[in-house]
């Protein structure tokens, strides 16, 4: 984001870490304590919506959340830091969430990086909108306004430990 002097300004918020997350094992139904360091990029242009999601994430014990207010900033932040997942609003100025997702997916493909989970956040819950999100490369969809339970469910679904080895990526500073 640029201020009136053209200087770049970043909106970043840090959420206090929770020591661990509870995950229910599939083989046995007892609870298992597992450390899941989660770093989220929240791309949301509406200040109030951003604050609501930040409060919900804090209640879920998410360790770190960086915020940006448009898709261009989201793609830049993606290149500057490794995130566990991205919460992407669809309707933002400068570059919308769909275009930002397509840009991120193209970078991942070019660099042969493992795709980052991207969750669409939008008030338009029509089937056509959902289809646009999936076509752009988003992994899941959550309609606004959403409950903390719905947010937790979609995050947990996309953060289950993978059985496949992942390709790591190095972040290059410019």
PDB file of C-alpha atoms in Angstrom, residues 53-165:
ATOM      1  CA  UNK A  53     -11.103 -12.085  10.934  1.00  0.00           C
ATOM      2  CA  UNK A  54      -8.025 -11.157  12.993  1.00  0.00           C
ATOM      3  CA  UNK A  55     -10.057 -11.530  16.212  1.00  0.00           C
ATOM      4  CA  UNK A  56     -11.424 -14.886  15.044  1.00  0.00           C
ATOM      5  CA  UNK A  57      -7.935 -16.135  14.168  1.00  0.00           C
ATOM      6  CA  UNK A  58      -6.619 -14.995  17.541  1.00  0.00           C
ATOM      7  CA  UNK A  59      -9.369 -16.956  19.287  1.00  0.00           C
ATOM      8  CA  UNK A  60      -8.294 -20.003  17.242  1.00  0.00           C
ATOM      9  CA  UNK A  61      -4.713 -19.567  18.469  1.00  0.00           C
ATOM     10  CA  UNK A  62      -3.169 -18.780  15.084  1.00  0.00           C
ATOM     11  CA  UNK A  63       0.483 -17.867  15.604  1.00  0.00           C
ATOM     12  CA  UNK A  64       1.002 -15.151  13.021  1.00  0.00           C
ATOM     13  CA  UNK A  65      -1.120 -13.203  10.551  1.00  0.00           C
ATOM     14  CA  UNK A  66       0.127 -10.668   8.020  1.00  0.00           C
ATOM     15  CA  UNK A  67      -2.504  -8.454   6.426  1.00  0.00           C
ATOM     16  CA  UNK A  68      -2.631  -6.710   3.063  1.00  0.00           C
ATOM     17  CA  UNK A  69      -5.412  -4.696   1.465  1.00  0.00           C
ATOM     18  CA  UNK A  70      -5.295  -5.725  -2.203  1.00  0.00           C
ATOM     19  CA  UNK A  71      -4.281  -8.559  -4.496  1.00  0.00           C
ATOM     20  CA  UNK A  72      -1.093  -6.880  -5.679  1.00  0.00           C
ATOM     21  CA  UNK A  73       0.152  -6.634  -2.092  1.00  0.00           C
ATOM     22  CA  UNK A  74      -0.903 -10.270  -1.548  1.00  0.00           C
ATOM     23  CA  UNK A  75       1.240 -11.516  -4.437  1.00  0.00           C
ATOM     24  CA  UNK A  76       4.188  -9.408  -3.216  1.00  0.00           C
ATOM     25  CA  UNK A  77       3.798 -10.725   0.343  1.00  0.00           C
ATOM     26  CA  UNK A  78       3.607 -14.292  -1.004  1.00  0.00           C
ATOM     27  CA  UNK A  79       7.027 -13.795  -2.614  1.00  0.00           C
ATOM     28  CA  UNK A  80       8.561 -12.298   0.517  1.00  0.00           C
ATOM     29  CA  UNK A  81       7.589 -14.909   3.122  1.00  0.00           C
ATOM     30  CA  UNK A  82       6.477 -18.527   3.366  1.00  0.00           C
ATOM     31  CA  UNK A  83       2.873 -18.830   4.555  1.00  0.00           C
ATOM     32  CA  UNK A  84       0.847 -21.865   5.611  1.00  0.00           C
ATOM     33  CA  UNK A  85      -2.224 -20.534   3.820  1.00  0.00           C
ATOM     34  CA  UNK A  86      -3.831 -17.426   2.360  1.00  0.00           C
ATOM     35  CA  UNK A  87      -7.286 -16.061   3.179  1.00  0.00           C
ATOM     36  CA  UNK A  88      -8.169 -14.095   0.021  1.00  0.00           C
ATOM     37  CA  UNK A  89     -11.041 -11.646  -0.353  1.00  0.00           C
ATOM     38  CA  UNK A  90     -12.367 -11.703  -3.906  1.00  0.00           C
ATOM     39  CA  UNK A  91     -13.338  -8.049  -4.309  1.00  0.00           C
ATOM     40  CA  UNK A  92     -10.357  -5.758  -3.678  1.00  0.00           C
ATOM     41  CA  UNK A  93      -8.976  -2.655  -5.389  1.00  0.00           C
ATOM     42  CA  UNK A  94      -5.911  -2.622  -7.676  1.00  0.00           C
ATOM     43  CA  UNK A  95      -5.950  -6.426  -8.153  1.00  0.00           C
ATOM     44  CA  UNK A  96      -8.847  -8.634  -7.078  1.00  0.00           C
ATOM     45  CA  UNK A  97      -8.481 -11.959  -5.288  1.00  0.00           C
ATOM     46  CA  UNK A  98      -9.094 -14.049  -8.389  1.00  0.00           C
ATOM     47  CA  UNK A  99      -6.346 -12.319 -10.363  1.00  0.00           C
ATOM     48  CA  UNK A 100      -3.967 -12.473  -7.386  1.00  0.00           C
ATOM     49  CA  UNK A 101      -4.618 -16.209  -7.029  1.00  0.00           C
ATOM     50  CA  UNK A 102      -3.920 -16.805 -10.725  1.00  0.00           C
ATOM     51  CA  UNK A 103      -0.664 -14.839 -10.364  1.00  0.00           C
ATOM     52  CA  UNK A 104       0.389 -16.838  -7.279  1.00  0.00           C
ATOM     53  CA  UNK A 105      -0.442 -20.148  -9.018  1.00  0.00           C
ATOM     54  CA  UNK A 106       1.605 -19.123 -12.071  1.00  0.00           C
ATOM     55  CA  UNK A 107       4.611 -18.306  -9.852  1.00  0.00           C
ATOM     56  CA  UNK A 108       4.287 -21.645  -8.039  1.00  0.00           C
ATOM     57  CA  UNK A 109       4.144 -23.504 -11.344  1.00  0.00           C
ATOM     58  CA  UNK A 110       7.122 -21.629 -12.817  1.00  0.00           C
ATOM     59  CA  UNK A 111       9.217 -22.176  -9.682  1.00  0.00           C
ATOM     60  CA  UNK A 112       7.940 -25.744  -9.106  1.00  0.00           C
ATOM     61  CA  UNK A 113       6.828 -24.843  -5.575  1.00  0.00           C
ATOM     62  CA  UNK A 114       4.210 -26.813  -3.697  1.00  0.00           C
ATOM     63  CA  UNK A 115       0.908 -24.892  -3.990  1.00  0.00           C
ATOM     64  CA  UNK A 116      -0.124 -22.907  -0.940  1.00  0.00           C
ATOM     65  CA  UNK A 117      -3.733 -23.399   0.170  1.00  0.00           C
ATOM     66  CA  UNK A 118      -5.830 -20.348  -0.747  1.00  0.00           C
ATOM     67  CA  UNK A 119      -9.275 -19.869   0.773  1.00  0.00           C
ATOM     68  CA  UNK A 120     -11.678 -17.525  -1.000  1.00  0.00           C
ATOM     69  CA  UNK A 121     -13.635 -15.134   1.233  1.00  0.00           C
ATOM     70  CA  UNK A 122     -16.615 -13.419  -0.356  1.00  0.00           C
ATOM     71  CA  UNK A 123     -20.121 -12.228   0.331  1.00  0.00           C
ATOM     72  CA  UNK A 124     -21.252 -13.608  -3.037  1.00  0.00           C
ATOM     73  CA  UNK A 125     -22.041 -17.260  -2.352  1.00  0.00           C
ATOM     74  CA  UNK A 126     -23.683 -18.033  -5.689  1.00  0.00           C
ATOM     75  CA  UNK A 127     -22.507 -21.212  -7.426  1.00  0.00           C
ATOM     76  CA  UNK A 128     -21.084 -19.148 -10.319  1.00  0.00           C
ATOM     77  CA  UNK A 129     -18.831 -17.252  -7.882  1.00  0.00           C
ATOM     78  CA  UNK A 130     -17.644 -20.464  -6.256  1.00  0.00           C
ATOM     79  CA  UNK A 131     -16.824 -21.874  -9.707  1.00  0.00           C
ATOM     80  CA  UNK A 132     -14.799 -18.743 -10.568  1.00  0.00           C
ATOM     81  CA  UNK A 133     -12.819 -19.183  -7.348  1.00  0.00           C
ATOM     82  CA  UNK A 134     -11.985 -22.820  -8.073  1.00  0.00           C
ATOM     83  CA  UNK A 135     -11.128 -22.036 -11.714  1.00  0.00           C
ATOM     84  CA  UNK A 136      -8.691 -19.337 -10.515  1.00  0.00           C
ATOM     85  CA  UNK A 137      -6.925 -21.968  -8.387  1.00  0.00           C
ATOM     86  CA  UNK A 138      -8.416 -21.432  -4.948  1.00  0.00           C
ATOM     87  CA  UNK A 139      -8.659 -24.535  -2.774  1.00  0.00           C
ATOM     88  CA  UNK A 140     -11.755 -23.706  -0.761  1.00  0.00           C
ATOM     89  CA  UNK A 141     -14.455 -21.116  -0.305  1.00  0.00           C
ATOM     90  CA  UNK A 142     -16.021 -19.441   2.725  1.00  0.00           C
ATOM     91  CA  UNK A 143     -18.983 -17.060   2.495  1.00  0.00           C
ATOM     92  CA  UNK A 144     -18.989 -13.810   4.472  1.00  0.00           C
ATOM     93  CA  UNK A 145     -20.016 -13.307   7.136  1.00  0.00           C
ATOM     94  CA  UNK A 146     -18.723 -16.576   8.561  1.00  0.00           C
ATOM     95  CA  UNK A 147     -18.596 -18.033  12.038  1.00  0.00           C
ATOM     96  CA  UNK A 148     -15.417 -18.841  13.911  1.00  0.00           C
ATOM     97  CA  UNK A 149     -16.399 -22.524  13.651  1.00  0.00           C
ATOM     98  CA  UNK A 150     -16.653 -22.327   9.853  1.00  0.00           C
ATOM     99  CA  UNK A 151     -13.278 -20.575   9.677  1.00  0.00           C
ATOM    100  CA  UNK A 152     -11.703 -23.165  11.954  1.00  0.00           C
ATOM    101  CA  UNK A 153     -13.137 -26.035   9.887  1.00  0.00           C
ATOM    102  CA  UNK A 154     -11.783 -24.748   6.590  1.00  0.00           C
ATOM    103  CA  UNK A 155      -8.346 -23.988   8.082  1.00  0.00           C
ATOM    104  CA  UNK A 156      -8.099 -27.397   9.755  1.00  0.00           C
ATOM    105  CA  UNK A 157      -9.184 -29.160   6.565  1.00  0.00           C
ATOM    106  CA  UNK A 158      -6.406 -27.476   4.575  1.00  0.00           C
ATOM    107  CA  UNK A 159      -3.756 -27.752   7.303  1.00  0.00           C
ATOM    108  CA  UNK A 160      -3.868 -31.504   7.881  1.00  0.00           C
ATOM    109  CA  UNK A 161      -0.300 -32.876   7.801  1.00  0.00           C
ATOM    110  CA  UNK A 162       0.516 -34.080   4.320  1.00  0.00           C
ATOM    111  CA  UNK A 163       1.724 -37.603   3.677  1.00  0.00           C
ATOM    112  CA  UNK A 164       3.764 -36.447   0.680  1.00  0.00           C
ATOM    113  CA  UNK A 165       7.147 -34.777   0.961  1.00  0.00           C
TER     114      UNK A 165
END
